[in-house]
Tab-separated table of C-alpha atoms in Angstrom:
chain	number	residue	atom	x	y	z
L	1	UNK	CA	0.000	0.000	0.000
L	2	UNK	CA	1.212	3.536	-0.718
L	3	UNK	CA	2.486	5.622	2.500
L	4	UNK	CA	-0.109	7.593	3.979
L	5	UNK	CA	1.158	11.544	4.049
L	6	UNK	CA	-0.868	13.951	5.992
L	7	UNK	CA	-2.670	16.224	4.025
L	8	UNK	CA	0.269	18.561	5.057
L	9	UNK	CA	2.910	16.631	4.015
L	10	UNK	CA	1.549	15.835	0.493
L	11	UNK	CA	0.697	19.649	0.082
L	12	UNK	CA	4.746	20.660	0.689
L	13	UNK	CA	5.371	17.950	-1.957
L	14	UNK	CA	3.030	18.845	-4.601
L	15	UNK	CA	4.263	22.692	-3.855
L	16	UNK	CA	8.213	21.064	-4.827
L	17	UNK	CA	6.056	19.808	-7.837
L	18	UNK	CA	5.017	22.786	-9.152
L	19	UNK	CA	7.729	25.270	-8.097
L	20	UNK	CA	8.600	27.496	-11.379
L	21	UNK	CA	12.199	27.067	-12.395
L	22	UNK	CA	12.954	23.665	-10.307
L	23	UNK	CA	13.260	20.784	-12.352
L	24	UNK	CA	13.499	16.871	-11.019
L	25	UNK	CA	17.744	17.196	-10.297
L	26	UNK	CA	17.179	20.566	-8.170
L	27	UNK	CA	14.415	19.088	-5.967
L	28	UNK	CA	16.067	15.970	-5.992
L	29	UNK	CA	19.510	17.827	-4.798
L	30	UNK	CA	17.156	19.966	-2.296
L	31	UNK	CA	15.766	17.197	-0.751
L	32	UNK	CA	18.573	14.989	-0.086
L	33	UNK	CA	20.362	18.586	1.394
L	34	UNK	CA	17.716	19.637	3.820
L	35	UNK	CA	15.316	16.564	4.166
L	36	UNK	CA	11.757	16.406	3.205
L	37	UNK	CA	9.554	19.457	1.447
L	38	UNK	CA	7.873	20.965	4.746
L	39	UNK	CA	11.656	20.993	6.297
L	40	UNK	CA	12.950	22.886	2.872
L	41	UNK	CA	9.859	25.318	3.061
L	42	UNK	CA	10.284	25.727	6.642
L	43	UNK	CA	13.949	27.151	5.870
L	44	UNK	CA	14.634	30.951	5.199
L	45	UNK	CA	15.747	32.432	2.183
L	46	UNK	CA	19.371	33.140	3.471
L	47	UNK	CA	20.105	29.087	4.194
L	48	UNK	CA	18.169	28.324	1.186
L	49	UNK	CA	21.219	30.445	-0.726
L	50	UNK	CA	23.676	27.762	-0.057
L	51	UNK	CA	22.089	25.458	-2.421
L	52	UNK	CA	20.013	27.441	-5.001
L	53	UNK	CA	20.551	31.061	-6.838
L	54	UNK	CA	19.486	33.694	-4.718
L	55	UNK	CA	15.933	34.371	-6.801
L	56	UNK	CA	14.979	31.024	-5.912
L	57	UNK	CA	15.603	30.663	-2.677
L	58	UNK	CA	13.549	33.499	-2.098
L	59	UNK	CA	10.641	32.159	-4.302
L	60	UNK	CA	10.924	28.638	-2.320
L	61	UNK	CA	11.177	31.410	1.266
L	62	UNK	CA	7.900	33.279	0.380
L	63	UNK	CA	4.399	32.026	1.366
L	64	UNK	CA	3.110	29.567	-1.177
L	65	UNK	CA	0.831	31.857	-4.464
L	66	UNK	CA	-2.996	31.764	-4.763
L	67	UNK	CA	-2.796	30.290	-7.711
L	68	UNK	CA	-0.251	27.309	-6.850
L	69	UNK	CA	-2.185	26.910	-3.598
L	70	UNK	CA	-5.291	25.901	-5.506
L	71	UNK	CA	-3.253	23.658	-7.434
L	72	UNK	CA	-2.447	21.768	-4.359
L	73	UNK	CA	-6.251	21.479	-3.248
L	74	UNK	CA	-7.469	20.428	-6.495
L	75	UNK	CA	-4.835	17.610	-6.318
L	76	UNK	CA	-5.716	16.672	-2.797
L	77	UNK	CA	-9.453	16.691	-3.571
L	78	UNK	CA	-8.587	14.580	-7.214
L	79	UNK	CA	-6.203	11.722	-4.817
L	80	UNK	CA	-9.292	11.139	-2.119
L	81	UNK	CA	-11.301	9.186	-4.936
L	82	UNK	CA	-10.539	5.685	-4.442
L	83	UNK	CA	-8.102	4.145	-7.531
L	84	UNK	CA	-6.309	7.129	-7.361
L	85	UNK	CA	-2.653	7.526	-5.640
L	86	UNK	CA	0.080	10.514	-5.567
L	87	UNK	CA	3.336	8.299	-4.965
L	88	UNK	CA	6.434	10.427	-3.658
L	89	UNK	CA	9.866	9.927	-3.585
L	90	UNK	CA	9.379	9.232	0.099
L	91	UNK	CA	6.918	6.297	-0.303
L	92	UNK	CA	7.801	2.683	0.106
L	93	UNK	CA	6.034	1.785	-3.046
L	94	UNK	CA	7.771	4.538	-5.171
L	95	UNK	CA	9.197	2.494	-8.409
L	96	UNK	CA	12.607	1.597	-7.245
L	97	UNK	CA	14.197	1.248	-10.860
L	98	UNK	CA	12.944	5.265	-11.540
L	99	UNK	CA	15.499	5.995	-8.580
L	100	UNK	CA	18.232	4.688	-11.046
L	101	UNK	CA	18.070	7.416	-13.437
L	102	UNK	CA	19.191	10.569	-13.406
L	103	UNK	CA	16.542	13.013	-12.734
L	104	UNK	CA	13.831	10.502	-11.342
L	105	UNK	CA	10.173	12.803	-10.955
L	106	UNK	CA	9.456	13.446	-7.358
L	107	UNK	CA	6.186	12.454	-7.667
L	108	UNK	CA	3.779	10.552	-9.658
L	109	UNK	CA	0.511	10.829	-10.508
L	110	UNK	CA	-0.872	7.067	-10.393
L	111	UNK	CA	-4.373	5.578	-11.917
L	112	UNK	CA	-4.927	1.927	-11.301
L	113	UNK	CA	-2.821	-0.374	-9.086
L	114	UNK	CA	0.777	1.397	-8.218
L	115	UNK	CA	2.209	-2.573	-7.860
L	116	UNK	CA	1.661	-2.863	-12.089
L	117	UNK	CA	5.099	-0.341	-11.415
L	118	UNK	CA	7.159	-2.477	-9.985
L	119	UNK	CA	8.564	-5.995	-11.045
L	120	UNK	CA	9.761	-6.837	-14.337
L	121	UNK	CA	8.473	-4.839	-17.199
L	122	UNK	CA	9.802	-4.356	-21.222
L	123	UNK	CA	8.908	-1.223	-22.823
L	124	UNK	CA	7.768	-1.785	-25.995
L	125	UNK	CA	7.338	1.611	-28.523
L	126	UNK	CA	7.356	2.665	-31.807
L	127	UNK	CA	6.422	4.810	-34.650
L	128	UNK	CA	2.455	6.419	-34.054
L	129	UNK	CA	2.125	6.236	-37.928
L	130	UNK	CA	3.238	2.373	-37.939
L	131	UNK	CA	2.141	0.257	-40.962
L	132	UNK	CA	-0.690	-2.364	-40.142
L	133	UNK	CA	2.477	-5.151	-39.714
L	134	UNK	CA	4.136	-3.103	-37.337
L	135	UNK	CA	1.064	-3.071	-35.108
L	136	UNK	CA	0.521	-6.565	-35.254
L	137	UNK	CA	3.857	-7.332	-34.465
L	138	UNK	CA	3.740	-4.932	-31.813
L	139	UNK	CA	0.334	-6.324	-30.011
L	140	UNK	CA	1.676	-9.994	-30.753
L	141	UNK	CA	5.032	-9.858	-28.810
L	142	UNK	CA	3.487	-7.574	-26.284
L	143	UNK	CA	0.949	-10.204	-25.625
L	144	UNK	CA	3.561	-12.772	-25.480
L	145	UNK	CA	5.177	-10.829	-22.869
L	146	UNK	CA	2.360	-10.363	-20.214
L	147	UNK	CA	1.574	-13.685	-20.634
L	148	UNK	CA	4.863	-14.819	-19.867
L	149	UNK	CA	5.280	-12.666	-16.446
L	150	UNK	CA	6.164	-9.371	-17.853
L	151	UNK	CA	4.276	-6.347	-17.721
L	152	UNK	CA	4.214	-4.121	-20.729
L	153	UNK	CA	5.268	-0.168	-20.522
L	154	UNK	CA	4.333	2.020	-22.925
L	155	UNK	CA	3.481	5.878	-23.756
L	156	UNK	CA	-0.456	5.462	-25.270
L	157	UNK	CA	0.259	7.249	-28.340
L	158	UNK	CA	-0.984	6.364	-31.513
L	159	UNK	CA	0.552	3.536	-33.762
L	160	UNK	CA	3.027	1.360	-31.996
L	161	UNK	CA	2.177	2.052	-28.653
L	162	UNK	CA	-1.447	1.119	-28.445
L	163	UNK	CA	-0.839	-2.103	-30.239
L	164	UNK	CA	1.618	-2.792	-27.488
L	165	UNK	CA	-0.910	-1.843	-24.691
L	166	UNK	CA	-3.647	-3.456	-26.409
L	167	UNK	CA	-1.756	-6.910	-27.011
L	168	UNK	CA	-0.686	-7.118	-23.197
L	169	UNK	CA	-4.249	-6.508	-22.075
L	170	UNK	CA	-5.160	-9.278	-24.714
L	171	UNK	CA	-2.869	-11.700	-21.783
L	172	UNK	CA	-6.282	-11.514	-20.262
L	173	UNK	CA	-6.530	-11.725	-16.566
L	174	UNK	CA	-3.564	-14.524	-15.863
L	175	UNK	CA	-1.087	-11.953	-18.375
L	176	UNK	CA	1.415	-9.413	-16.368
L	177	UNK	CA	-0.653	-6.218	-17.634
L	178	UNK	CA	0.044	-3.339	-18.521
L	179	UNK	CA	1.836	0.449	-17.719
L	180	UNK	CA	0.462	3.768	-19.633
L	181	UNK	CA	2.913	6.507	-19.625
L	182	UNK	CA	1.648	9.674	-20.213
L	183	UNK	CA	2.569	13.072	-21.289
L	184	UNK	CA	0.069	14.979	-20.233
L	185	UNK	CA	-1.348	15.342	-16.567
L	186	UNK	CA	-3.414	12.313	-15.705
L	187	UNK	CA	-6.486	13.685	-15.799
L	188	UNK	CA	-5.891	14.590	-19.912
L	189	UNK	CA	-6.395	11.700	-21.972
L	190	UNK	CA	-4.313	12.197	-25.496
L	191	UNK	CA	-5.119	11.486	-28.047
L	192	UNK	CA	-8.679	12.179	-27.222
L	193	UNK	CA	-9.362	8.475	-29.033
L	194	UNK	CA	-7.973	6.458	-26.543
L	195	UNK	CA	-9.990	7.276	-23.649
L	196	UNK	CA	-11.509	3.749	-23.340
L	197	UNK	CA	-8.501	2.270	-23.754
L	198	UNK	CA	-6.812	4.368	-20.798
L	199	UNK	CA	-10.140	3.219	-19.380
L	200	UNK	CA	-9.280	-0.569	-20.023
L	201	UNK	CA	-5.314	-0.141	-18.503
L	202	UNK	CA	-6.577	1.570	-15.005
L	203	UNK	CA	-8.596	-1.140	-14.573
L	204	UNK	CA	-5.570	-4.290	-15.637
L	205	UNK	CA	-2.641	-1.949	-14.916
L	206	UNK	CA	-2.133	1.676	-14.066
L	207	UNK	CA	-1.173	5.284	-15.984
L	208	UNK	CA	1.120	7.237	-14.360
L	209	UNK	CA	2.083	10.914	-14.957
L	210	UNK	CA	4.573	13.261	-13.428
L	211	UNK	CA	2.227	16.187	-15.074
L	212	UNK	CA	0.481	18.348	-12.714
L	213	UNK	CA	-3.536	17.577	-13.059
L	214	UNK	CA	-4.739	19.577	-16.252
L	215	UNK	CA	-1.625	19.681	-17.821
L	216	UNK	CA	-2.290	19.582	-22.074
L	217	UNK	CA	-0.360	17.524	-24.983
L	218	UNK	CA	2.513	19.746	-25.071
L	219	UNK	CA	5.525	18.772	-27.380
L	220	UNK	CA	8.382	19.180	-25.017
L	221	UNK	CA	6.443	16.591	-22.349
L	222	UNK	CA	6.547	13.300	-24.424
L	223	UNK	CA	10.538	12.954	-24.875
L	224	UNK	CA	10.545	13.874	-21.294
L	225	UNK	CA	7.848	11.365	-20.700
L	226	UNK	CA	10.370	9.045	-22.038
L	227	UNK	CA	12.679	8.739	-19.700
L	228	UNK	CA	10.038	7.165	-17.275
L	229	UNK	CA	8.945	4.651	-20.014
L	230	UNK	CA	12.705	3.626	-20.187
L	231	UNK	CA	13.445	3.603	-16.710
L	232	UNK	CA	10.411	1.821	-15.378
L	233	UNK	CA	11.521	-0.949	-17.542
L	234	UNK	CA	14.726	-3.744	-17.633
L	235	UNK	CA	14.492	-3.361	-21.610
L	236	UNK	CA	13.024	-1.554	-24.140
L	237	UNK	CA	12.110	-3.208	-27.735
L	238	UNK	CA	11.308	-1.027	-30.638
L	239	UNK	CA	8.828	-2.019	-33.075
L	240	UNK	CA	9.277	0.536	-36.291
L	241	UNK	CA	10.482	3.964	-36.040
L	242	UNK	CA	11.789	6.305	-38.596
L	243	UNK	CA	15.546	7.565	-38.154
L	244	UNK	CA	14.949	10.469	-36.281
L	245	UNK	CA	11.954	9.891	-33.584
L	246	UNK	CA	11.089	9.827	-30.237
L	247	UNK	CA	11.640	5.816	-29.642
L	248	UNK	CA	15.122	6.446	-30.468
L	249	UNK	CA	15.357	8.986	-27.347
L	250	UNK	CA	13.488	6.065	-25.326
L	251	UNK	CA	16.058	3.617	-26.962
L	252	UNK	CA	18.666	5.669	-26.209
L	253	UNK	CA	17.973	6.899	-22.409
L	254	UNK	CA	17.137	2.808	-21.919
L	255	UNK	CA	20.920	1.949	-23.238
L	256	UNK	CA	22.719	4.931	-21.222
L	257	UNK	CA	20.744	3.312	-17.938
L	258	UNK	CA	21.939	-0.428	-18.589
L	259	UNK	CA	18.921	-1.360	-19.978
L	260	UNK	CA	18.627	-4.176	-22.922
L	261	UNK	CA	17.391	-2.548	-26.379
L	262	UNK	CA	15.903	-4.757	-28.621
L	263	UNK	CA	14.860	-3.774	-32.052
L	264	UNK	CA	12.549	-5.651	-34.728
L	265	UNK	CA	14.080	-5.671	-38.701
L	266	UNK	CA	12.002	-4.582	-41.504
L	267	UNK	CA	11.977	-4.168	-44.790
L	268	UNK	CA	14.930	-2.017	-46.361
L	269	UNK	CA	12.448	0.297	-48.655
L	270	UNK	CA	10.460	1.280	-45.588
L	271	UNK	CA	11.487	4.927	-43.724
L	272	UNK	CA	9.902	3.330	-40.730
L	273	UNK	CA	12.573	0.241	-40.777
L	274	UNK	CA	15.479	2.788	-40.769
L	275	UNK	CA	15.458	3.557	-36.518
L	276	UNK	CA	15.338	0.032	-35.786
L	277	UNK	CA	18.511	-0.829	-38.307
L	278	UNK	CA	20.385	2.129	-36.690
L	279	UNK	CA	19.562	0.655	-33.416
L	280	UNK	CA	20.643	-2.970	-34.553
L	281	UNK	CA	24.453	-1.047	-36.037
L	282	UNK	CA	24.614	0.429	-32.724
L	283	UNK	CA	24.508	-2.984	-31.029
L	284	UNK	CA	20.821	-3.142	-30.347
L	285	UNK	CA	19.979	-6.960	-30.081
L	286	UNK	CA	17.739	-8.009	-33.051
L	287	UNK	CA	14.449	-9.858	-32.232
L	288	UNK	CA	12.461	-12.212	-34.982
L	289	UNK	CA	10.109	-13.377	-32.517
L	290	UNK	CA	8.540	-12.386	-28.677
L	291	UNK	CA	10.777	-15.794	-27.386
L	292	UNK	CA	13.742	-14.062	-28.561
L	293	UNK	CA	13.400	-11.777	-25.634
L	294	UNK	CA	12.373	-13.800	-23.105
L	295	UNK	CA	14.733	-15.964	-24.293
L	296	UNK	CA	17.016	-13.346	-23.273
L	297	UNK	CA	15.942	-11.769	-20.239
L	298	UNK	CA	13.844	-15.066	-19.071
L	299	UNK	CA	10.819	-15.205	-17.688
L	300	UNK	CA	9.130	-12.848	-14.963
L	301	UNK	CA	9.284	-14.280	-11.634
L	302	UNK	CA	5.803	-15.373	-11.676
L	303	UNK	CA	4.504	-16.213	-15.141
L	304	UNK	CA	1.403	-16.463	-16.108
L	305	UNK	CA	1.307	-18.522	-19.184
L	306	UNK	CA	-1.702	-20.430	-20.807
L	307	UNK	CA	-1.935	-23.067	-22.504
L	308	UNK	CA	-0.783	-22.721	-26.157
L	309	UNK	CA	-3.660	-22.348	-28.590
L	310	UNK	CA	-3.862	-24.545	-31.506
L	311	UNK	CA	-1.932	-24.057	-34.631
L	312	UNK	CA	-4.013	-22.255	-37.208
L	313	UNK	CA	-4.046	-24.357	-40.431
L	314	UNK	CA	-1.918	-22.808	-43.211
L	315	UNK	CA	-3.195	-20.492	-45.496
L	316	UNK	CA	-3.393	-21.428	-49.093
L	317	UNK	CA	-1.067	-19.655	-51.565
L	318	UNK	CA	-2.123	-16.798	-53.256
L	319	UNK	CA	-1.012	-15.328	-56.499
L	320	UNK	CA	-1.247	-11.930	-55.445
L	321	UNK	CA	0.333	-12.716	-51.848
L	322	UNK	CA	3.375	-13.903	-53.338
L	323	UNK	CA	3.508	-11.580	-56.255
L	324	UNK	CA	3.569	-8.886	-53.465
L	325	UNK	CA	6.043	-10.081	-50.866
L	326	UNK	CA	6.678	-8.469	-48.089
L	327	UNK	CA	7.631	-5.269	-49.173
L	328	UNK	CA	4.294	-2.711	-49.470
L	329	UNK	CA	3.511	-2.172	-53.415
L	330	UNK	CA	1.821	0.090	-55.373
L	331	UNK	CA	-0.933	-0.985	-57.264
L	332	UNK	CA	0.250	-0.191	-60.687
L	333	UNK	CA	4.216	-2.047	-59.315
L	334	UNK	CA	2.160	-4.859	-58.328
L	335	UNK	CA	0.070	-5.509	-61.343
L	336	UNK	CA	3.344	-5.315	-63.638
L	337	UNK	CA	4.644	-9.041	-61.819
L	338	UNK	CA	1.068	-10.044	-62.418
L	339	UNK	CA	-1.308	-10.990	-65.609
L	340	UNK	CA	-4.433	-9.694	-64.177
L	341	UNK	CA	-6.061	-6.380	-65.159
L	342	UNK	CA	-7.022	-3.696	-62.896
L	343	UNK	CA	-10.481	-4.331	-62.048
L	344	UNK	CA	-9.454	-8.241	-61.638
L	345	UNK	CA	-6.375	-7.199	-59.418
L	346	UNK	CA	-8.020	-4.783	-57.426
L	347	UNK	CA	-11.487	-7.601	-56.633
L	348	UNK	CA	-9.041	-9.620	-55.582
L	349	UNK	CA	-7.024	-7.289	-53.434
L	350	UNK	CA	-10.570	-6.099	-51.770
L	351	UNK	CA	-10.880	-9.801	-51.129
L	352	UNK	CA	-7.392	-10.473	-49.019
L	353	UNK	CA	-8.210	-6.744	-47.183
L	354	UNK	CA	-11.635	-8.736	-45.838
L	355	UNK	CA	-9.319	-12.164	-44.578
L	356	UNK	CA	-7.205	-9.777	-42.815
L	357	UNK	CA	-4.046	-11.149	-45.362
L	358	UNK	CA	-3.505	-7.383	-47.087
L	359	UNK	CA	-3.919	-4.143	-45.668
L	360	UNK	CA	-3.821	-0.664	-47.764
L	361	UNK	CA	-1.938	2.015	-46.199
L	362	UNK	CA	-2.719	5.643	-46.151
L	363	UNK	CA	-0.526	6.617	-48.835
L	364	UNK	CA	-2.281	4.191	-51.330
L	365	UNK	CA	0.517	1.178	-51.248
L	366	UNK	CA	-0.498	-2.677	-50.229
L	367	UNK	CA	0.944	-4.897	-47.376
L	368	UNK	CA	0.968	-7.994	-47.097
L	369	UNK	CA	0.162	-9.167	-43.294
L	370	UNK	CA	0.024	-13.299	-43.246
C-alpha cells in the first residue's frame, strides 16, 4: 500500500512539484540537502542560498501563491477518490528502478494499481504512424510478454504504442498487464481516441504521470515522458520507427541506464525500418520473434502462461500474396509481376483486405500481413 502523508505533508510535496524554475535534479539535490519538502519550506531564504541562486531561494522562502495553492487542493481533492494515488519519492512503493536514473520525478501521478510499477516490465514503442504489420507485431510480442510474467510499458500514443498496450491486455486476466505513460497530466487523456482504452489499462494496470492535473499535450512533455517509459523498464524493444523519432530517445535513455534494447528488422524500402537498423548497427539486439526476448531476459518471476492455442491451419497460396512479398507495393508495381487487369487485381485485393491477409496504407501502397 502507498504511504499515507498527511494532508500537510503531500501539500509541501506537490508545492516542490510545481515550483517554477525547479526541475526533477534541483528538488532531488534539495531534498537529499535539507530533508523532506515541509523541512525545505520551513527554511529561510538566506540558508536556502547555499544550495540554489538567490531568486529562488527566495521564491521557495515566500508564502506559497494563490494560484499554486489551488493547485495543491485540487490535487488533494482529485487523490481522495478511491483508484487514485500521488506516490512520492518518500513512499515505500515509489518504483525503485525510476530511482536509477538521473533526474527521477518526485512524484507521480498514479491511476490503477501502483504494484503494475514495480517488477519486471519491457517497454515496448514505436512509430504512431506504424504500418498495419508493425502493429501486429507490436500487439503480438506484447501479448507474449504479459503472458509470460512481464508487464508491458508504454506511452499510449498512436501507432506502436497502443498495439503494445492493447496486445498485453489481450494476456487476459492470468497476463502481467500493462503500464500507460503519459505526457500529459493524468487527468488529460491524449489522443482524445484512446480514452476507453486508458479506461481498459486503469482497470488491468495503471497510468502514471509526473504532469500536474490539467496539464495539455505539449511537445516538449513526451521525450521527457520518455525517460520514465525507459526507466520503469529492464528493456526496451522497438517495433518501427523512422531515423529520427522519439523511440530512439526512449532507446537511447534505456541503453545509457543499462537497460537491454531490442529492435525488430524490416523491410529495407520502408522509412519506418530505418530507426530500428540504426539501433541494430549500434549494437541493439535483433528480435524475430517475442521468445527471442524472453529468451534473453527469461521469464518474470511469476509467469502467467496459458496453454498454447492450436496451430491455425496454413493459409493457401495466393497469387497476389506472393507476387507482393513483403515489401508494401503500389498498385500499378504490383500488377506489372502479375497478368491480371485492374479491375481483376483490385477484386481480388478487396478480397485479401476482408481475410485480414492485405492491408492498404494511407498513402495508397499494399501490405501484405500473413
Amino acid at each position: 500500500m502507498p504511504l499515507t502523508h498527511s494532508s500537510a505533508e503531500l501539500a509541501a510535496w506537490l508545492r516542490l512539484s510545481l515550483e517554477p524554475n525547479i526541475g526533477s535534479a534541483t528538488a532531488c539535490m534539495l531534498l537529499g540537502a535539507l530533508g523532506l519538502p515541509e523541512q525545505i519550506y520551513a527554511q529561510r531564504a538566506t540558508a536556502l542560498v547555499r544550495h540554489v541562486p538567490e531568486a529562488l531561494a527566495r521564491q521557495l522562502a515566500a508564502p506559497m501563491p494563490e494560484d499554486m495553492a489551488a493547485q495543491v487542493d485540487n490535487a488533494l481533492e482529485w487523490v481522495s477518490v478511491p483508484g487514485r494515488h500521488i506516490l512520492t519519492l518518500a513512499d515505500p512503493t515509489y518504483p525503485q528502478s525510476l530511482l536509477t536514473i538521473a533526474d527521477p520525478p518526485i512524484l507521480l501521478y498514479v491511476t490503477g494499481d501502483p504494484a503494475y510499477l514495480q517488477g519486471p516490465s519491457l517497454a515496448v514503442v514505436g512509430a504512431r504512424n506504424a504500418t498495419p504489420g508493425g502493429q501486429e507485431n507490436a500487439r503480438a510480442f506484447a501479448r507474449h510478454l504479459a503472458a509470460h510474467g512481464w508487464r508491458v510499458v508504454s506511452g499510449l500514443a498512436l501507432g506502436i504504442d497502443a498495439a503494445a498496450h492493447e496486445g498485453a491486455l489481450d494476456a487476459g486476466p492470468e497476463g502481467a498487464g500493462t503500464v500507460a505513460v503519459m505526457g500529459t497530466g493524468i487527468d488529460r487523456i491524449y489522443p482524445a481516441r484512446h480514452r476507453d482504452l486508458a479506461h481498459r489499462i486503469a482497470a488491468h494496470g495503471a497510468l502514471v504521470s509526473e504532469f500536474p492535473l490539467g496539464t495539455g499535450a505539449l511537445p516538449p512533455h513526451f521525450p521527457k515522458r520518455n525517460r520514465i517509459v525507459a526507466g520503469l523498464a529492464r528493456g526496451v524493444l522497438v517495433v518501427e520507427a523512422a531515423k529520427q523519432s522519439g523511440s530512439l530517445i526512449t532507446a537511447r535513455l534505456a541503453g545509457e541506464s543499462g537497460r537491454e534494447v531490442f529492435a525488430i528488422p524490416g523491410s529495407i524500402h520502408s522509412p519506418l525500418s530505418r530507426g530500428c537498423h540504426a539501433l541494430i548497427r549500434q549494437g541493439a539486439k535483433l528480435v524475430e520473434t517475442a521468445a527471442d526476448i524472453t529468451d534473453e531476459l527469461g521469464a518474470g518471476p511469476t509467469p502467467a502462461v496459458r496453454a498454447a492455442p492450436r496451430p491455425e491451419a496454413p493459409l493457401p497460396d495466393h497469387p497476389v500474396l506472393e507476387a507482393l512479398g513483403f515489401d508494401p507495393l503500389h498498385l500499378d508495381t504490383l500488377q506489372t509481376r502479375l497478368t491480371l487487369n485492374t479491375g481483376d487485381l483490385q477484386a481480388q485485393l478487396v478480397e485479401l483486405e476482408l481475410q485480414g491477409r492485405v492491408a492498404r496504407l494511407d498513402d495508397g501502397r499494399y501490405q501484405r500481413l500473413k
